[in-house]
Amino acid sequence: MKVILLGSDHLYQMLGMSEPEFEHLFRIRADFDDEMDLEPASIKDFAGVVAFIARNEKLTPLSAGAVAALAEQAVRMASRRDRLSTQFNSIADYARQAAYWAGCESSSLVEAGHVRKAILEKRARLSMRQEYALNSIDRGEILIDTSGSRVGLVNGLVVLGGVDYTFGLPMRVTARVSAGREGLIDIEREADLSGAIHTKGVLIITGFLRGRFARDFPLSLSASICIEQSYGGVEGDSASCAELYALLSALSEIPLRQDLAVTGSVNQYGEVQPIGGVNYKVEGFYNVCRRRGLTGTQGVLIPASNVDSLQLDDDVVEAVERDMFHIYPISTVDEGIELLTGVPAGVPDSPGGLFPAGSVNGRAEAALRRMAEILRNFSREVGGI
């Protein structure tokens, strides 16, 4: 008798550590990827598996368009435009549901429209939490602006949901600043709501501020950053760009556009790094804007390195094509702050020199210098008493 076990790598490692004989009993291990490259050969294999499922389960035959629609969904599930998901249990579910809708129309073939209907119907069945959140935004219970400009406040983006259903939502990210020695205070961390990766992202922002502005004077700053109306745990660094923009706005006193939302992580050199769930996040802000009415100025800033991950819903793509909604790929913090403020970020007049006075960086630097001077004078006064 041969015994074959299927499971996750994490489970394999746990069994190996808890039972010394496990690796001796199961000597041969093979890793299986849940994605494959998107290329002609893999598309052919994908179509073959779908056809096998249809024959094996006696489903209505699928047209080429239906197979293509399933492949599009597999690309979305893989979160990369050059990859296909191999989670065929989920693909088979969509094929079964599409066949049901084809039967309702007495169609001899499952068409692309039936696949799209199956996808939309599944979302409708599982979207109660999303609808509740969107209704809360509509009623003003969750505070989100999609027009105007505010100082120290920007729309961040989060991904919520579980195994069966995932969705994105905008959430306010705010910053307040003053002279002091406390540095950057992460309110989520102080409230024990922050995970280790989110805390690391906040510390990276402090490193960015020191490296960019405090080369010849001490960073004498007390600042708090907060993801507003977040009452559960916060994990991940995908809000670090938004947190930095809110902080730069608070320092420079230059308002940020509220018709834009931001996602992306940042490193100490101000480079914008890729994040997960980019499709859900873009669609999350789009849904809020759509319900309020698209203005033609709204959009989302995403990391340029996430462009290959975009596989957006048809209505979002259509809105972008009509120039009613926008997606801005950015590679640096400076690119993003210029989009959010309409003010030049500013480049030093020489290596290690000063930033232009009217630029975002120049005004932030001037504010930090004033804070250092305030603290220096205060320390002298206290010391002289």
Short mmCIF file of C-alpha atoms in Angstrom, two decimals:
data_model
loop_
_atom_site.label_atom_id
_atom_site.label_comp_id
_atom_site.label_asym_id
_atom_site.label_seq_id
_atom_site.Cartn_x
_atom_site.Cartn_y
_atom_site.Cartn_z
CA MET A 1 0.00 0.00 0.00
CA LYS A 2 1.21 3.51 -0.86
CA VAL A 3 0.16 6.54 1.16
CA ILE A 4 0.26 10.00 -0.41
CA LEU A 5 -0.32 13.09 1.73
CA LEU A 6 -1.33 16.47 0.32
CA GLY A 7 -0.93 19.60 2.40
CA SER A 8 0.81 22.91 2.92
CA ASP A 9 4.52 23.37 3.45
CA HIS A 10 3.76 24.83 6.88
CA LEU A 11 1.91 21.65 7.91
CA TYR A 12 4.76 19.49 6.58
CA GLN A 13 7.31 21.41 8.66
CA MET A 14 5.14 21.17 11.78
CA LEU A 15 4.72 17.40 11.39
CA GLY A 16 8.45 17.01 10.83
CA MET A 17 9.28 18.92 14.00
CA SER A 18 6.67 17.21 16.18
CA GLU A 19 7.23 13.63 14.98
CA PRO A 20 10.87 12.54 14.31
CA GLU A 21 9.74 9.50 12.29
CA PHE A 22 7.65 11.57 9.88
CA GLU A 23 10.47 12.33 7.43
CA HIS A 24 11.55 8.68 7.46
CA LEU A 25 8.02 7.49 6.71
CA PHE A 26 7.52 10.04 3.93
CA ARG A 27 10.92 10.29 2.24
CA ILE A 28 9.82 11.71 -1.10
CA ARG A 29 8.50 15.25 -1.16
CA ALA A 30 7.36 17.26 -4.19
CA ASP A 31 6.44 20.94 -4.23
CA PHE A 32 3.50 22.08 -6.35
CA ASP A 33 3.02 25.71 -7.35
CA ASP A 34 -0.48 27.20 -7.27
CA GLU A 35 0.36 29.33 -10.33
CA MET A 36 1.90 28.84 -13.75
CA ASP A 37 3.33 31.12 -16.41
CA LEU A 38 0.85 32.65 -18.82
CA GLU A 39 2.05 31.39 -22.20
CA PRO A 40 0.52 29.51 -25.16
CA ALA A 41 1.39 26.07 -23.78
CA SER A 42 -0.11 26.81 -20.36
CA ILE A 43 -3.26 28.29 -21.92
CA LYS A 44 -3.65 25.07 -23.91
CA ASP A 45 -3.20 23.01 -20.73
CA PHE A 46 -5.66 25.23 -18.88
CA ALA A 47 -8.27 24.80 -21.62
CA GLY A 48 -7.70 21.04 -21.54
CA VAL A 49 -8.36 20.87 -17.80
CA VAL A 50 -11.52 22.96 -18.17
CA ALA A 51 -12.73 20.70 -21.00
CA PHE A 52 -11.99 17.61 -18.87
CA ILE A 53 -14.03 19.05 -15.98
CA ALA A 54 -16.95 19.77 -18.32
CA ARG A 55 -16.88 16.27 -19.83
CA ASN A 56 -16.38 14.51 -16.52
CA GLU A 57 -19.27 16.34 -14.86
CA LYS A 58 -21.46 16.34 -18.00
CA LEU A 59 -21.64 20.13 -18.07
CA THR A 60 -22.83 22.16 -21.03
CA PRO A 61 -19.82 22.53 -23.38
CA LEU A 62 -17.84 25.74 -22.99
CA SER A 63 -17.17 28.06 -25.92
CA ALA A 64 -13.71 29.48 -26.58
CA GLY A 65 -14.94 32.78 -25.15
CA ALA A 66 -16.06 31.08 -21.94
CA VAL A 67 -12.66 29.40 -21.52
CA ALA A 68 -11.00 32.78 -22.11
CA ALA A 69 -13.23 34.35 -19.43
CA LEU A 70 -12.23 31.60 -16.98
CA ALA A 71 -8.58 32.21 -17.87
CA GLU A 72 -9.05 35.93 -17.13
CA GLN A 73 -10.42 35.00 -13.72
CA ALA A 74 -7.44 32.68 -13.17
CA VAL A 75 -5.10 35.58 -13.98
CA ARG A 76 -6.93 37.75 -11.45
CA MET A 77 -6.65 35.01 -8.84
CA ALA A 78 -2.90 34.82 -9.49
CA SER A 79 -2.63 38.63 -9.05
CA ARG A 80 -0.23 38.92 -11.98
CA ARG A 81 -0.96 39.45 -15.66
CA ASP A 82 1.79 37.01 -16.64
CA ARG A 83 0.58 34.17 -14.38
CA LEU A 84 -2.38 31.78 -14.24
CA SER A 85 -3.80 30.37 -11.02
CA THR A 86 -3.92 26.58 -10.84
CA GLN A 87 -6.58 26.55 -8.14
CA PHE A 88 -8.79 24.38 -10.31
CA ASN A 89 -11.31 23.71 -7.55
CA SER A 90 -12.32 27.37 -7.75
CA ILE A 91 -12.17 27.38 -11.56
CA ALA A 92 -14.39 24.28 -11.64
CA ASP A 93 -16.92 26.02 -9.37
CA TYR A 94 -17.14 28.94 -11.79
CA ALA A 95 -17.55 26.50 -14.71
CA ARG A 96 -20.41 24.70 -12.92
CA GLN A 97 -22.19 27.94 -12.06
CA ALA A 98 -21.72 29.27 -15.60
CA ALA A 99 -23.22 26.03 -16.95
CA TYR A 100 -26.21 26.56 -14.67
CA TRP A 101 -26.81 30.05 -16.10
CA ALA A 102 -26.41 28.71 -19.62
CA GLY A 103 -29.08 26.12 -18.81
CA CYS A 104 -31.40 28.83 -17.52
CA GLU A 105 -31.18 30.43 -20.96
CA SER A 106 -31.48 27.07 -22.78
CA SER A 107 -28.14 27.79 -24.41
CA SER A 108 -26.29 24.92 -26.10
CA LEU A 109 -22.95 26.48 -25.11
CA VAL A 110 -21.57 28.19 -22.04
CA GLU A 111 -20.54 31.64 -23.26
CA ALA A 112 -18.27 34.29 -21.76
CA GLY A 113 -21.33 36.17 -20.49
CA HIS A 114 -22.41 33.15 -18.45
CA VAL A 115 -18.96 32.97 -16.83
CA ARG A 116 -19.05 36.66 -15.98
CA LYS A 117 -22.55 36.25 -14.54
CA ALA A 118 -21.32 33.34 -12.40
CA ILE A 119 -18.49 35.52 -11.07
CA LEU A 120 -20.81 38.44 -10.33
CA GLU A 121 -23.45 36.22 -8.71
CA LYS A 122 -20.85 34.71 -6.39
CA ARG A 123 -19.74 38.19 -5.36
CA ALA A 124 -23.35 39.19 -4.74
CA ARG A 125 -23.88 36.18 -2.46
CA LEU A 126 -20.79 36.93 -0.39
CA SER A 127 -20.69 40.74 -0.42
CA MET A 128 -22.84 41.54 2.62
CA ARG A 129 -19.87 42.80 4.67
CA GLN A 130 -18.69 44.95 1.76
CA GLU A 131 -22.16 46.42 1.23
CA TYR A 132 -22.43 47.16 4.94
CA ALA A 133 -19.13 49.06 4.83
CA LEU A 134 -20.08 50.97 1.67
CA ASN A 135 -23.45 51.89 3.18
CA SER A 136 -21.64 53.14 6.29
CA ILE A 137 -19.52 55.39 4.07
CA ASP A 138 -22.65 56.58 2.24
CA ARG A 139 -24.28 57.49 5.57
CA GLY A 140 -21.18 59.31 6.81
CA GLU A 141 -20.52 56.83 9.62
CA ILE A 142 -17.14 56.01 8.07
CA LEU A 143 -15.56 59.35 7.16
CA ILE A 144 -14.16 59.41 3.63
CA ASP A 145 -13.78 62.47 1.38
CA THR A 146 -13.60 62.08 -2.39
CA SER A 147 -13.31 65.77 -3.23
CA GLY A 148 -11.47 68.82 -1.93
CA SER A 149 -8.09 68.94 -0.16
CA ARG A 150 -7.03 68.48 3.49
CA VAL A 151 -3.80 69.04 5.41
CA GLY A 152 -2.36 65.96 7.10
CA LEU A 153 -5.04 63.64 5.78
CA VAL A 154 -4.98 61.18 2.87
CA ASN A 155 -7.09 58.25 1.68
CA GLY A 156 -5.29 54.98 2.31
CA LEU A 157 -6.54 51.60 1.10
CA VAL A 158 -7.06 48.33 2.95
CA VAL A 159 -8.06 44.80 1.98
CA LEU A 160 -10.71 43.04 4.04
CA GLY A 161 -12.52 39.72 3.86
CA GLY A 162 -11.61 36.08 4.20
CA VAL A 163 -11.11 32.85 2.29
CA ASP A 164 -14.26 33.06 0.15
CA TYR A 165 -14.50 36.78 -0.50
CA THR A 166 -12.03 39.67 -0.47
CA PHE A 167 -12.64 43.36 -1.08
CA GLY A 168 -10.93 46.72 -0.71
CA LEU A 169 -11.98 49.90 1.08
CA PRO A 170 -10.53 53.38 1.57
CA MET A 171 -9.62 54.44 5.11
CA ARG A 172 -8.40 57.78 6.33
CA VAL A 173 -4.74 58.09 7.29
CA THR A 174 -3.98 61.17 9.38
CA ALA A 175 -0.91 62.84 10.88
CA ARG A 176 -0.38 65.57 13.49
CA VAL A 177 3.00 67.19 14.27
CA SER A 178 4.64 69.38 16.90
CA ALA A 179 8.07 70.13 18.32
CA GLY A 180 9.22 67.47 20.77
CA ARG A 181 11.46 64.50 21.42
CA GLU A 182 8.97 61.64 21.16
CA GLY A 183 9.63 61.06 17.46
CA LEU A 184 7.03 59.30 15.35
CA ILE A 185 4.20 57.82 17.41
CA ASP A 186 2.21 55.02 15.79
CA ILE A 187 -1.22 55.19 17.42
CA GLU A 188 -2.03 51.66 16.22
CA ARG A 189 1.04 50.35 18.03
CA GLU A 190 0.29 52.32 21.20
CA ALA A 191 -3.18 50.78 21.21
CA ASP A 192 -1.76 47.27 20.63
CA LEU A 193 -3.46 47.13 17.22
CA SER A 194 -0.30 47.07 15.11
CA GLY A 195 1.49 43.99 13.81
CA ALA A 196 5.26 43.74 13.50
CA ILE A 197 5.39 44.53 9.77
CA HIS A 198 3.23 47.64 10.16
CA THR A 199 5.45 48.80 13.03
CA LYS A 200 8.51 48.24 10.84
CA GLY A 201 6.93 50.43 8.15
CA VAL A 202 6.50 53.28 10.64
CA LEU A 203 10.14 52.97 11.75
CA ILE A 204 11.19 53.12 8.09
CA ILE A 205 9.37 56.46 7.78
CA THR A 206 11.47 57.79 10.67
CA GLY A 207 14.60 56.65 8.84
CA PHE A 208 13.43 58.43 5.69
CA LEU A 209 12.88 61.70 7.59
CA ARG A 210 16.32 61.53 9.21
CA GLY A 211 18.08 60.74 5.96
CA ARG A 212 16.31 63.37 3.88
CA PHE A 213 15.97 66.31 6.25
CA ALA A 214 18.01 65.96 9.44
CA ARG A 215 21.56 65.72 8.10
CA ASP A 216 22.87 68.81 9.94
CA PHE A 217 20.35 69.26 12.78
CA PRO A 218 18.60 66.90 15.21
CA LEU A 219 15.17 65.57 14.36
CA SER A 220 13.16 67.29 17.11
CA LEU A 221 9.71 66.04 16.27
CA SER A 222 6.66 64.67 18.01
CA ALA A 223 4.25 63.30 15.43
CA SER A 224 1.35 60.89 15.56
CA ILE A 225 0.01 58.89 12.64
CA CYS A 226 -3.24 56.97 12.66
CA ILE A 227 -5.40 54.81 10.42
CA GLU A 228 -8.71 56.33 11.46
CA GLN A 229 -11.76 54.25 12.40
CA SER A 230 -9.73 51.05 12.37
CA TYR A 231 -10.81 48.99 15.36
CA GLY A 232 -9.17 45.67 14.55
CA GLY A 233 -5.56 44.66 14.12
CA VAL A 234 -3.47 46.45 11.47
CA GLU A 235 -0.75 44.47 9.73
CA GLY A 236 1.43 44.99 6.68
CA ASP A 237 3.39 47.96 5.36
CA SER A 238 1.17 48.84 2.39
CA ALA A 239 -0.05 51.98 4.18
CA SER A 240 3.45 53.37 4.76
CA CYS A 241 3.31 55.56 1.63
CA ALA A 242 0.00 57.06 2.74
CA GLU A 243 1.36 57.59 6.25
CA LEU A 244 4.42 59.39 4.88
CA TYR A 245 2.30 61.60 2.61
CA ALA A 246 0.07 62.59 5.55
CA LEU A 247 3.18 63.41 7.58
CA LEU A 248 4.80 65.49 4.82
CA SER A 249 1.53 67.37 4.39
CA ALA A 250 1.28 68.07 8.12
CA LEU A 251 4.88 69.33 8.19
CA SER A 252 4.64 71.46 5.05
CA GLU A 253 1.03 72.53 5.72
CA ILE A 254 0.25 71.81 2.06
CA PRO A 255 -3.14 70.08 1.59
CA LEU A 256 -3.53 66.71 -0.11
CA ARG A 257 -6.16 65.91 -2.72
CA GLN A 258 -9.02 63.85 -1.35
CA ASP A 259 -10.16 62.66 -4.78
CA LEU A 260 -7.11 60.39 -4.84
CA ALA A 261 -6.29 57.31 -2.77
CA VAL A 262 -2.87 55.81 -2.13
CA THR A 263 -1.38 52.36 -1.68
CA GLY A 264 2.23 51.24 -1.59
CA SER A 265 5.06 50.66 0.85
CA VAL A 266 8.14 52.86 1.04
CA ASN A 267 11.79 52.26 1.91
CA GLN A 268 14.22 54.60 3.69
CA TYR A 269 15.31 56.10 0.36
CA GLY A 270 11.79 57.09 -0.68
CA GLU A 271 11.37 54.34 -3.27
CA VAL A 272 7.83 52.98 -3.60
CA GLN A 273 7.62 49.20 -3.28
CA PRO A 274 4.96 46.70 -4.47
CA ILE A 275 2.08 45.55 -2.30
CA GLY A 276 -0.54 42.81 -2.41
CA GLY A 277 -4.22 43.08 -3.27
CA VAL A 278 -3.78 45.99 -5.69
CA ASN A 279 -6.90 45.07 -7.71
CA TYR A 280 -9.12 44.97 -4.62
CA LYS A 281 -7.73 48.30 -3.43
CA VAL A 282 -8.24 50.13 -6.73
CA GLU A 283 -11.76 48.72 -7.03
CA GLY A 284 -12.49 49.63 -3.40
CA PHE A 285 -11.89 53.33 -3.97
CA TYR A 286 -13.58 53.20 -7.36
CA ASN A 287 -16.74 51.77 -5.78
CA VAL A 288 -16.95 54.63 -3.29
CA CYS A 289 -16.39 57.23 -6.03
CA ARG A 290 -18.92 55.54 -8.34
CA ARG A 291 -21.64 55.59 -5.70
CA ARG A 292 -21.06 59.31 -5.17
CA GLY A 293 -20.65 60.06 -8.87
CA LEU A 294 -17.46 59.96 -10.91
CA THR A 295 -16.00 63.42 -11.48
CA GLY A 296 -13.21 62.59 -13.92
CA THR A 297 -10.49 63.62 -11.45
CA GLN A 298 -10.61 60.68 -9.05
CA GLY A 299 -8.04 57.91 -9.05
CA VAL A 300 -5.53 55.77 -7.20
CA LEU A 301 -1.75 55.99 -6.83
CA ILE A 302 -0.17 52.52 -7.03
CA PRO A 303 3.44 51.30 -7.11
CA ALA A 304 4.77 51.16 -10.67
CA SER A 305 5.98 47.64 -9.90
CA ASN A 306 2.33 46.58 -9.40
CA VAL A 307 1.22 47.47 -12.94
CA ASP A 308 1.70 43.87 -14.08
CA SER A 309 -0.64 42.77 -11.28
CA LEU A 310 -3.61 44.77 -12.57
CA GLN A 311 -6.60 42.69 -13.68
CA LEU A 312 -9.46 45.02 -12.92
CA ASP A 313 -13.23 44.62 -13.24
CA ASP A 314 -14.71 45.59 -16.59
CA ASP A 315 -16.52 48.65 -15.21
CA VAL A 316 -13.28 50.04 -13.75
CA VAL A 317 -11.46 49.48 -17.04
CA GLU A 318 -14.27 51.21 -18.90
CA ALA A 319 -14.15 54.21 -16.52
CA VAL A 320 -10.39 54.50 -17.03
CA GLU A 321 -10.81 54.30 -20.81
CA ARG A 322 -13.43 57.08 -20.65
CA ASP A 323 -10.99 59.20 -18.59
CA MET A 324 -13.44 59.23 -15.68
CA PHE A 325 -11.12 57.38 -13.28
CA HIS A 326 -7.34 57.28 -13.18
CA ILE A 327 -4.55 54.97 -12.10
CA TYR A 328 -1.18 56.60 -11.45
CA PRO A 329 1.84 54.27 -11.25
CA ILE A 330 4.62 55.88 -9.18
CA SER A 331 8.17 54.82 -8.37
CA THR A 332 9.13 57.40 -5.73
CA VAL A 333 7.53 59.30 -2.88
CA ASP A 334 8.30 62.57 -4.66
CA GLU A 335 6.24 61.54 -7.71
CA GLY A 336 3.29 60.82 -5.46
CA ILE A 337 3.49 63.97 -3.37
CA GLU A 338 3.47 66.10 -6.53
CA LEU A 339 0.30 64.37 -7.74
CA LEU A 340 -1.37 64.77 -4.35
CA THR A 341 -0.44 68.43 -3.82
CA GLY A 342 0.14 69.92 -7.26
CA VAL A 343 3.34 71.43 -5.79
CA PRO A 344 6.88 70.43 -6.85
CA ALA A 345 8.49 67.99 -4.43
CA GLY A 346 11.80 69.85 -4.67
CA VAL A 347 15.37 68.75 -5.27
CA PRO A 348 18.35 69.97 -3.15
CA ASP A 349 20.42 72.76 -4.73
CA SER A 350 23.51 70.60 -4.16
CA PRO A 351 24.31 67.20 -2.61
CA GLY A 352 23.34 67.60 1.03
CA GLY A 353 22.09 71.13 0.30
CA LEU A 354 18.77 72.85 0.95
CA PHE A 355 15.50 72.14 -0.84
CA PRO A 356 13.77 74.99 -2.75
CA ALA A 357 11.82 77.18 -0.32
CA GLY A 358 8.37 76.76 -1.89
CA SER A 359 8.58 73.03 -2.56
CA VAL A 360 6.98 70.33 -0.39
CA ASN A 361 10.37 69.09 0.79
CA GLY A 362 11.58 72.66 1.33
CA ARG A 363 8.61 73.57 3.51
CA ALA A 364 8.84 70.28 5.44
CA GLU A 365 12.56 70.86 6.02
CA ALA A 366 11.93 74.43 7.19
CA ALA A 367 9.28 73.17 9.64
CA LEU A 368 11.68 70.60 11.08
CA ARG A 369 14.40 73.23 11.46
CA ARG A 370 11.95 75.51 13.30
CA MET A 371 10.99 72.65 15.60
CA ALA A 372 14.65 71.94 16.36
CA GLU A 373 15.20 75.64 17.15
CA ILE A 374 12.08 75.77 19.35
CA LEU A 375 13.25 72.76 21.33
CA ARG A 376 16.80 74.16 21.59
CA ASN A 377 15.52 77.48 22.96
CA PHE A 378 13.10 75.75 25.30
CA SER A 379 15.89 73.56 26.68
CA ARG A 380 18.02 76.67 27.31
CA GLU A 381 15.16 78.42 29.11
CA VAL A 382 14.46 75.40 31.29
CA GLY A 383 18.16 74.94 31.96
CA GLY A 384 18.52 78.58 32.97
CA ILE A 385 15.72 78.49 35.56
#
